[in-house]
Coordinates of C-alpha atoms and ligand atoms in Angstrom, one line a residue:
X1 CA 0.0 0.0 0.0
X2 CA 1.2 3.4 -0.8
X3 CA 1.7 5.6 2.3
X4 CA 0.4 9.1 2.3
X5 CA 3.2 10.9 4.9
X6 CA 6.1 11.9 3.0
X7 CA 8.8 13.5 5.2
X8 CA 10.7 14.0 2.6
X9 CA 9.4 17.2 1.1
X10 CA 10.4 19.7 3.5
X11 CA 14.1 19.2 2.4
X12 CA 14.0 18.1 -1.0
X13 CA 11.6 20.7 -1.9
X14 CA 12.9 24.2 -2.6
X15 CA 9.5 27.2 -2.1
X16 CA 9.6 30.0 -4.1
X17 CA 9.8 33.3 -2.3
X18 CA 5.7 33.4 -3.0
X19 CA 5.1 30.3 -1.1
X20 CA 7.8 31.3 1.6
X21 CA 6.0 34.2 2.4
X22 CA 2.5 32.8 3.0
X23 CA 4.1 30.2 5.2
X24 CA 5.9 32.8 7.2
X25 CA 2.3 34.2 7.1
X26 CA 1.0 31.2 8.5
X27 CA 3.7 30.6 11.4
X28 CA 2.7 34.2 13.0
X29 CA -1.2 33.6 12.5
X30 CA 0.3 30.4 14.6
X31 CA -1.0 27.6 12.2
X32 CA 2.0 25.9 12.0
X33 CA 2.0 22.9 13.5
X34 CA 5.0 20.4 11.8
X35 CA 5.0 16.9 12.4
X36 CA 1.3 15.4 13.2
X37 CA -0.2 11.9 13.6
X38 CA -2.0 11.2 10.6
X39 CA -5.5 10.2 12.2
X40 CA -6.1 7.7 9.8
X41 CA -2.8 6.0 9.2
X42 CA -1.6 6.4 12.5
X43 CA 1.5 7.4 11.5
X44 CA 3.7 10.4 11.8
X45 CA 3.6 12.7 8.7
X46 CA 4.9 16.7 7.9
X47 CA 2.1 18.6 8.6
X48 CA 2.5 22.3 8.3
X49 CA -0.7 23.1 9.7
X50 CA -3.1 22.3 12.5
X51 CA -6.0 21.7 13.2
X52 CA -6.9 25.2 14.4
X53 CA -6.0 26.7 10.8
X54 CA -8.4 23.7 8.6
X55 CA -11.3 25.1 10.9
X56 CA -10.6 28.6 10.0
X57 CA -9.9 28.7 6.7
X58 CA -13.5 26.4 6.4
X59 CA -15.1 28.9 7.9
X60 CA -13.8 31.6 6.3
X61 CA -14.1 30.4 2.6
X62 CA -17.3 28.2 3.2
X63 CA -20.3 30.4 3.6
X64 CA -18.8 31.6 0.1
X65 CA -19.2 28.9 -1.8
X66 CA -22.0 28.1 -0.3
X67 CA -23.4 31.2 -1.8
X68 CA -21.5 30.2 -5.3
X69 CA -23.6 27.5 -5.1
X70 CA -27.1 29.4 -4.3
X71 CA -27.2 29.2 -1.6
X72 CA -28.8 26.3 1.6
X73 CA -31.8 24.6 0.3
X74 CA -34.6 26.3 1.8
X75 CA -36.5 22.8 2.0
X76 CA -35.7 22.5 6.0
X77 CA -36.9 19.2 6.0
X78 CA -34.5 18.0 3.5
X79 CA -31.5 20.0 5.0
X80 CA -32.8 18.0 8.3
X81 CA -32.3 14.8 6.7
X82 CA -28.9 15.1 5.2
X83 CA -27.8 16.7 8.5
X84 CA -29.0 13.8 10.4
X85 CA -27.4 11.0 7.8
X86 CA -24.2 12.6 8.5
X87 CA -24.1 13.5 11.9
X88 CA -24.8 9.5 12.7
X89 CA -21.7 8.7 10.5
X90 CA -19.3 10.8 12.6
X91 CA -19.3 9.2 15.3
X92 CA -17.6 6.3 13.5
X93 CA -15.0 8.4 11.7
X94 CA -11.4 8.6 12.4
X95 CA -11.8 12.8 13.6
X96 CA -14.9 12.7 15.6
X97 CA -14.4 15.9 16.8
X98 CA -14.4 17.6 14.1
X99 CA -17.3 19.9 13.4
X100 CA -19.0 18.7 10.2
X101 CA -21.6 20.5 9.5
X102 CA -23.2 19.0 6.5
X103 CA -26.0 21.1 3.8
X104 CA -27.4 20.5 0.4
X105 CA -27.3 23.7 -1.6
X106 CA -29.5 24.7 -4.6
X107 CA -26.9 24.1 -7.0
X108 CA -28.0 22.0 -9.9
X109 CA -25.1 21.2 -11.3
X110 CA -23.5 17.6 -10.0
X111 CA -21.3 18.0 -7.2
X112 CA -20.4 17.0 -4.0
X113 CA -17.4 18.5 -1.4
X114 CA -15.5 18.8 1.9
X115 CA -13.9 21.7 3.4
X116 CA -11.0 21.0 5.9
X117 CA -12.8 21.8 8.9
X118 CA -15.7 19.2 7.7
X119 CA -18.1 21.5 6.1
X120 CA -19.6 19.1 3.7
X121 CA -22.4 20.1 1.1
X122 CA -24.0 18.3 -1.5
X123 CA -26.0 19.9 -4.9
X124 CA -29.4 19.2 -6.0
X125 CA -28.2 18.0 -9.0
X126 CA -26.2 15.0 -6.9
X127 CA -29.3 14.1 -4.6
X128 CA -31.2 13.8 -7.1
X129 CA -28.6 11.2 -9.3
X130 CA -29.0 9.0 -5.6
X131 CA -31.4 6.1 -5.3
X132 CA -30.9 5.3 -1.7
X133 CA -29.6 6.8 1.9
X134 CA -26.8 4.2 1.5
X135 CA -25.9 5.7 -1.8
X136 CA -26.0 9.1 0.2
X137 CA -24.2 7.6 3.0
X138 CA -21.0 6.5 0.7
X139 CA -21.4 9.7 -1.2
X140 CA -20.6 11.9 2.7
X141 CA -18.5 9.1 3.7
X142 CA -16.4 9.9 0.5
X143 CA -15.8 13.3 1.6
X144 CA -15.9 12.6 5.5
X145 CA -12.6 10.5 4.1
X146 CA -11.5 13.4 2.3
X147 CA -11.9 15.5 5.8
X148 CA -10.0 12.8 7.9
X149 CA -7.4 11.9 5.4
X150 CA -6.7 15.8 5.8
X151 CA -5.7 15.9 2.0
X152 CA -6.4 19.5 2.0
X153 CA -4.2 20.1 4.6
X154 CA -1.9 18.0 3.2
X155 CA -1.6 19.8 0.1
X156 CA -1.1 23.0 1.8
X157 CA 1.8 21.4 3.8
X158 CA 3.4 20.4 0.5
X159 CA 2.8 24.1 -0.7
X160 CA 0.5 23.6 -3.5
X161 CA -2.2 25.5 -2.2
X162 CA -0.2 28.2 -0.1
X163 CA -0.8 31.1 -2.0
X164 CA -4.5 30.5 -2.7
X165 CA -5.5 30.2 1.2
X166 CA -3.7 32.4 3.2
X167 CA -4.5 35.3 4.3
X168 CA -8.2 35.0 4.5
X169 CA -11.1 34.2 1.5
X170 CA -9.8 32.1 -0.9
X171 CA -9.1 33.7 -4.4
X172 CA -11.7 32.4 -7.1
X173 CA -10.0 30.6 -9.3
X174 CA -11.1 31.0 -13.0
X175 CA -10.0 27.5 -14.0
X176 CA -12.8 25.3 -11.6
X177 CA -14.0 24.4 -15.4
X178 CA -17.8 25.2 -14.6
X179 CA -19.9 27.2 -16.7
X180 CA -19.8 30.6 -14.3
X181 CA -15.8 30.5 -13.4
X182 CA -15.3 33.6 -15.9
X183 CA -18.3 35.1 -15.1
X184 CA -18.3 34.7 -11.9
X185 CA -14.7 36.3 -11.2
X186 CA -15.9 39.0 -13.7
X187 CA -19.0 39.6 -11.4
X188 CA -16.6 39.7 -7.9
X189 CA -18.3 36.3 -7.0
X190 CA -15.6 34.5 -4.4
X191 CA -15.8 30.6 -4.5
X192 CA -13.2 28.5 -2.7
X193 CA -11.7 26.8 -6.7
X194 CA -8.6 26.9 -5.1
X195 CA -9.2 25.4 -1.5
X196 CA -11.3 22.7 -3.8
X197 CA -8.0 22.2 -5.5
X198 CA -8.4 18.6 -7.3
X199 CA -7.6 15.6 -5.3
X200 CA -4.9 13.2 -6.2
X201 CA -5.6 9.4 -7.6
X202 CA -4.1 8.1 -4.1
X203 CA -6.5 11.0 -2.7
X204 CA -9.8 9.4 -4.4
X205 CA -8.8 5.8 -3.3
X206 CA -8.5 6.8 0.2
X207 CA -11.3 8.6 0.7
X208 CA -13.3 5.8 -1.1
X209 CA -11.9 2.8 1.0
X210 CA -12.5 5.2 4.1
X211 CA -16.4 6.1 2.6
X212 CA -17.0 2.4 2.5
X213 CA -15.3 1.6 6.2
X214 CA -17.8 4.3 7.5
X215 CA -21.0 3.7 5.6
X216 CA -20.6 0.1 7.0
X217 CA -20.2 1.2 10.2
X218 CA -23.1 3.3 10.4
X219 CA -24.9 0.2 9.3
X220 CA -26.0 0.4 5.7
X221 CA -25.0 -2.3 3.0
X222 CA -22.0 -2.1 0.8
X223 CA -24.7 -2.5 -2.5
X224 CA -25.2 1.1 -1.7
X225 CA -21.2 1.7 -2.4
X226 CA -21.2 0.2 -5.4
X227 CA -24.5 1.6 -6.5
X228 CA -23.2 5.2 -6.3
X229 CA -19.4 4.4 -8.1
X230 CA -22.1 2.8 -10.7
X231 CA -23.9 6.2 -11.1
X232 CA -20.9 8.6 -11.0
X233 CA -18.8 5.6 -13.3
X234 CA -21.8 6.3 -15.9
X235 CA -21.8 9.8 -15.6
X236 CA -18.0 9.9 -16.5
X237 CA -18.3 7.4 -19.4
X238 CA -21.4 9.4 -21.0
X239 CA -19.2 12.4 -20.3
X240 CA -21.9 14.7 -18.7
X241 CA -21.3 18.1 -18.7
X242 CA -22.7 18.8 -15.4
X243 CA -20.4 16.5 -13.5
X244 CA -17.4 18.4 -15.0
X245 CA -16.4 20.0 -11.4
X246 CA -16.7 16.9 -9.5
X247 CA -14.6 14.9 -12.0
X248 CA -12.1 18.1 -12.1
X249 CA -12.0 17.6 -8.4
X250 CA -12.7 14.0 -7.5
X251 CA -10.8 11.9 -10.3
X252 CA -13.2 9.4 -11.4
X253 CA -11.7 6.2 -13.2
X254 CA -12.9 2.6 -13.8
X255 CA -10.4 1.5 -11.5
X256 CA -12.5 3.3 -8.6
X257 CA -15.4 1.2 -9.9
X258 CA -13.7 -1.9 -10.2
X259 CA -12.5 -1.2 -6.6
X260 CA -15.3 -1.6 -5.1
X261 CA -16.9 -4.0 -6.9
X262 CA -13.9 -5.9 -5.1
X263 CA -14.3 -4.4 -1.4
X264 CA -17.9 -5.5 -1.6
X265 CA -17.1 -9.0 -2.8
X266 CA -14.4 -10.1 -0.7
X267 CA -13.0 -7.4 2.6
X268 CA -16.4 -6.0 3.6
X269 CA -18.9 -8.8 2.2
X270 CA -19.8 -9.2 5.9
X271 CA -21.9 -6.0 5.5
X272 CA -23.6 -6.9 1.9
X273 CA -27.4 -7.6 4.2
X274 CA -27.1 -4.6 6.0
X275 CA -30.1 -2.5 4.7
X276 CA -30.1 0.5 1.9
X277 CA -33.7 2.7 3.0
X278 CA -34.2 3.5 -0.7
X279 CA -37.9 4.7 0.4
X280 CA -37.1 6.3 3.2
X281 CA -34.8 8.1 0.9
X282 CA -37.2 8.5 -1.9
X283 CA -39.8 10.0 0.6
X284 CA -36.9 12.6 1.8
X285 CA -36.2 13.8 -1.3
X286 CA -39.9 13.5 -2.8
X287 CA -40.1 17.7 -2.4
X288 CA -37.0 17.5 -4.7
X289 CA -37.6 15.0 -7.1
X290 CA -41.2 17.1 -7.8
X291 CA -38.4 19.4 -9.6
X292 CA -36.1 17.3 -11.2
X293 CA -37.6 18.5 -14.5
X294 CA -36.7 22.1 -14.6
X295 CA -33.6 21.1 -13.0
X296 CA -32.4 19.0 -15.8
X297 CA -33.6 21.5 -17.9
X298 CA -31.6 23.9 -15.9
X299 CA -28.9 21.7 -15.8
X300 CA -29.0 22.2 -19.9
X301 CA -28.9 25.8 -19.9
X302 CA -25.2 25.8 -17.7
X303 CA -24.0 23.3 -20.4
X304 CA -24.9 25.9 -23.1
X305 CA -23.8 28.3 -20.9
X306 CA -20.1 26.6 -20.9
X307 CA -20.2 26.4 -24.8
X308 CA -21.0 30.3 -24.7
X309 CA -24.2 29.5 -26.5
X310 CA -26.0 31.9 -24.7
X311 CA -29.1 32.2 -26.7
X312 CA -29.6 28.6 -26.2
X313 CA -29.3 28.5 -22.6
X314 CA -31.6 31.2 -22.2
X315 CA -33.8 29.0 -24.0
X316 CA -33.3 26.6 -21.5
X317 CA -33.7 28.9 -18.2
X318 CA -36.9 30.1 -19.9
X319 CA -38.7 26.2 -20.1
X320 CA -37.0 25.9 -16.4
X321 CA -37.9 29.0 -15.0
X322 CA -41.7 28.2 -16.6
X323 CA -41.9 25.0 -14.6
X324 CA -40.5 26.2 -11.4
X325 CA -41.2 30.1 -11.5
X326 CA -40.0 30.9 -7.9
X327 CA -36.7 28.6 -7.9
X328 CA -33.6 30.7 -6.5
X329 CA -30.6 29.0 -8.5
X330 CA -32.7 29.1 -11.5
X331 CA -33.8 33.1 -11.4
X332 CA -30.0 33.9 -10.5
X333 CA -28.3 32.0 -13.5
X334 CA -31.1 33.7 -15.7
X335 CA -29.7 37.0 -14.5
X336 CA -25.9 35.8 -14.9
X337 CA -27.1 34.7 -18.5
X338 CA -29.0 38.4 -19.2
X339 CA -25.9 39.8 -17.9
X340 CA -23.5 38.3 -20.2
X341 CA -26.0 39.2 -23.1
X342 CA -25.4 42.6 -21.8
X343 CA -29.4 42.9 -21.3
X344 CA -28.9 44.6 -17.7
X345 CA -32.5 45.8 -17.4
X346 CA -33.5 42.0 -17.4
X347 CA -30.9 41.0 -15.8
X348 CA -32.0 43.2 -12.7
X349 CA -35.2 41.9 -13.3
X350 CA -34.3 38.2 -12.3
X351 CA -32.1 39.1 -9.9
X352 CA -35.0 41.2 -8.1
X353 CA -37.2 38.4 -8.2
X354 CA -34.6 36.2 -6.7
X355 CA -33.8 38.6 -3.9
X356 CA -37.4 38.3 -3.0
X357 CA -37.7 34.3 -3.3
X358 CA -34.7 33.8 -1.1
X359 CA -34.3 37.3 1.1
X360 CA -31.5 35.5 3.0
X361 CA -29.1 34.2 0.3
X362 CA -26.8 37.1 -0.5
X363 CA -25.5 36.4 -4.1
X364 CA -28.7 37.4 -6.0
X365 CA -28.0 41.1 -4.3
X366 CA -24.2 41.3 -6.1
X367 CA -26.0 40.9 -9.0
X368 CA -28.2 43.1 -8.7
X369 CA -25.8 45.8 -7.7
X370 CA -23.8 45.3 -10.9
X371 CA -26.8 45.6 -13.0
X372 CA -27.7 48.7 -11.1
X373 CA -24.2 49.8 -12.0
X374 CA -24.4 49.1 -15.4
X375 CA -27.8 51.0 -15.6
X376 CA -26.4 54.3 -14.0
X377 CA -28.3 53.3 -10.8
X378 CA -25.6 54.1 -8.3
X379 CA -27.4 55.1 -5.4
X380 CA -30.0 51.2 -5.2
X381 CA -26.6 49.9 -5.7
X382 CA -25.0 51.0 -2.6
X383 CA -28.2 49.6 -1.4
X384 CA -27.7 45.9 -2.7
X385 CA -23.8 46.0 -1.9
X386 CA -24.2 46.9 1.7
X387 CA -27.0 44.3 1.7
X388 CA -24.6 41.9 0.5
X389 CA -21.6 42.7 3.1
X390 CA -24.5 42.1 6.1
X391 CA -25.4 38.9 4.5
X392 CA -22.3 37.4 4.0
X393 CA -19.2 39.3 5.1
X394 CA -15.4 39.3 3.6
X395 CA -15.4 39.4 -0.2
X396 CA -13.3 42.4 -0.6
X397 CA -15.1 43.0 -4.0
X398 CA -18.4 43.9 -2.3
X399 CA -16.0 47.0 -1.2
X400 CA -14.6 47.6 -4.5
X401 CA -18.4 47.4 -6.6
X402 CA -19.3 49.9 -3.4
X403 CA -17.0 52.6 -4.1
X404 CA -17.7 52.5 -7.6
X405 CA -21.1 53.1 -6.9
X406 CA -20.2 56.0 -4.7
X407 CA -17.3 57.1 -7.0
X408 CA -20.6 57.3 -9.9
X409 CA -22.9 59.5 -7.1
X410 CA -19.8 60.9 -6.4
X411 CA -19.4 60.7 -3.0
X412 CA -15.8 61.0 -2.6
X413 CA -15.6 60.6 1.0
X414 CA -17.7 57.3 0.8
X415 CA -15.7 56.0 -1.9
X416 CA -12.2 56.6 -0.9
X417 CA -13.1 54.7 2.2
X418 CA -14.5 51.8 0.3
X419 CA -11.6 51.5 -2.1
X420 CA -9.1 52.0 0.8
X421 CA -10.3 49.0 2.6
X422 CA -10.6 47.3 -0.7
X423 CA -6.5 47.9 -0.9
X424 CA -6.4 46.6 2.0
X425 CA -7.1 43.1 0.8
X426 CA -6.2 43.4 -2.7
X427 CA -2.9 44.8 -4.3
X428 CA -3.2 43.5 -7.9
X429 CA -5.5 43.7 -11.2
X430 CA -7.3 46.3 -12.5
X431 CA -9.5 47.3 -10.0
X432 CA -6.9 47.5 -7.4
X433 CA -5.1 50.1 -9.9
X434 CA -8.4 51.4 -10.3
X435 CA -8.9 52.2 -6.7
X436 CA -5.3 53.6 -6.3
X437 CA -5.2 56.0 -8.8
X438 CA -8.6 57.4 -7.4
X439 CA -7.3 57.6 -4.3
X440 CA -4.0 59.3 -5.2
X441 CA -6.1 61.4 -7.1
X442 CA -8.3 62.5 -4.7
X443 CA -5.3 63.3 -2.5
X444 CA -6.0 60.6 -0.1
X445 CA -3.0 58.6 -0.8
X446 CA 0.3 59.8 -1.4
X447 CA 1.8 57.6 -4.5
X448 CA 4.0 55.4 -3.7
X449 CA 7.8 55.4 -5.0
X450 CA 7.8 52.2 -6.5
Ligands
LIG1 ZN1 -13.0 12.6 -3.7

């Protein structure tokens, strides 16, 4: 078996000055932590950073890709259920301590992930490819391996994610390879791409080894294992487009099939008679499943979104959005769509409507505030950013798309401060220079001599 500590890399690997200075960063935030038992391999491994910093940086960069994603599903019941599946699987989980708290979110494209401090969400779109609570049950105890494997943490000890996580939210990261990367970053969206950096091959077998070991602790039958490599082994082979993220992040292969068509068969065939609750599943997700129509359809539109066929995925929000008039994810990607077609009036009109469907989720008010922009609305966009920052706090955009708005009322006083708390955070790209000329304009800065 391949081990997974490596305490070699510290000296054979040389860190750019980049990476050097985000783990300086990290020792005085005092994350470092060095050596650490691995908890699931027992053994000793390099680990850079504790268990203090994978909480932190979860909670930081969660709530925003949360948000990325739409948003909680604002079926309680449902959110309920997954909660409860999970929380009986921790207890019989290498890191029991850990916090886990697990969502689905309105997403509708396939996708499932863990943060390092055990946030754990799942998308529509996934819940409804399941066909049984045991099929869930691998699916959380898949990334609940992830979690206690600490592969994120992991990576961030061998520096490949250094740059990306330090110093608070996580920078989007254009190249996730779904259909609103671009878009998104364009927009000052802030998803955690980079803290959801891919996971090795050796990743994706331990995790699914450790999903298998937990699910059959918690008492439900391997079938329910093999069941869901089935689904996502189809999905890869027919090559669906809305899976694209969770391949790009979870490796699928026919080896990981194969796999546990073995582990079933022969190292845990003790557990094949434990049960799978497809009903009681099926009755959970019945609210769901009344949906899955306009979700496939949305599902469509993202894929013609990703082509940059944006007439044809309007199309396709339309039908949706006809079906399921008051759905959150669905009136929000309708505005992203408008916006790219440069129609801002509609695309404020979705957005609007969203806001009202779901007053709590915050992303549907950054859009709206850049339509508002667009239409010379400056003063109802101050209105939506501010909105935004009390709903979800810490993307340094909301600051920048604030003092633009001022900076168009102009409000120089109001501005100046946004931007200069903006540069606070961010010191590249255009809208950083943006912000630092008007400021050294304005006299507030003095320019600086480099
Ligand atoms: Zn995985």
């Amino acid at each position: 078996m391949k081990t997974s500590y490596n305490d070699e890399i510290l000296t054979q690997r040389t860190y750019s000055r980049r990476e050097f200075l985000a783990l300086s960063a990290l020792a005085s935030a005092g994350f470092l932590a060095g050596c650490a038992i691995n908890p699931v391999t027992g053994k000793n491994q390099l680990m850079l950073v504790s268990q203090d910093w994978e909480v932190q940086v979860d909670q930081q960069n969660s709530p925003h890709q949360f948000s990325t994603d739409y948003g909680k599903l604002q079926d309680n019941a449902l959110n309920n259920y997954l909660q409860q599946v999970g929380k009986a699987m921790t207890p019989h989980t290498h890191r029991p301590e850990m916090p886990y708290p697990f969502q689905g979110v309105n997403a509708t494209y396939i996708n499932a992930y863990a943060f390092p401090g055990g946030s754990i969400a799942a998308t529509r779109g996934i819940l409804l490819s399941l066909e049984s609570e045991a099929e869930l049950a691998a699916l959380l105890g898949h990334e609940l391996g992830h979690v206690n494997s600490r592969h994120t943490a992991q990576q961030m000890s061998k520096g490949i994610l250094t740059q990306a996580v330090v110093g608070g939210v996580a920078a989007y990261a254009g190249s996730r390879g779904d259909a609103y990367g671009q878009i998104a970053s364009q927009l000052g969206m802030l998803g955690a791409g980079a803290l959801l950096a891919s996971y090795s091959r050796d990743n994706e077998r331990e995790a699914d080894r450790l999903g298998v070991t937990y699910m059959t602790r918690s008492g439900y039958g391997t079938e329910g294992f093999v069941d869901l490599m089935e689904m996502l082994n189809g999905l890869h082979k027919g090559n669906a487009g809305a899976a694209s993220l969770l391949f790009a992040t979870h490796p699928m292969s026919q080896e990981r099939y194969d796999t546990a068509v073995s582990l079933k068969n022969n190292e845990f065939s003790s557990f094949i008679s434990q049960p799978l609750y497809r009903e009681r599943y099926m009755d959970h997700t019945a609210g769901l499943r009344k949906l899955k129509p306009a979700i496939g359809l949305f599902q469509k539109a993202e894929e013609s979104m990703a082509r940059e066929a944006y007439d044809q995925a309007e199309a396709s929000f339309d039908q949706g959005l006809k079906l399921a008039p008051t759905d959150y994810a669905g009136l929000v990607m309708m505005a992203k769509c408008q916006m790219v077609k440069k129609k801002y009036d509609q695309a404020l009109r979705f957005s609007e409507k969203a806001k009202q469907v779901y007053p709590q989720e915050a992303q549907a008010n950054h859009l709206s505030g850049f339509a508002k922009i667009k239409l010379k609305k400056f003063d109802q966009a101050v209105a939506d950013f501010t909105a935004y920052e009390t709903k979800l706090p810490g993307n340094p955009n909301t600051m920048f798309y604030r003092g633009y708005a001022y900076e168009g009322m102009d409000n120089k006083k109001k501005s100046a401060e946004d931007y200069y708390h903006y540069l606070q955070q961010v010191k590249e790209g255009e809208q950083a220079q943006h912000a630092y000329q008007c400021l050294v304009e304005w006299g507030v800065i003095k320019p600086s001599s480099r």
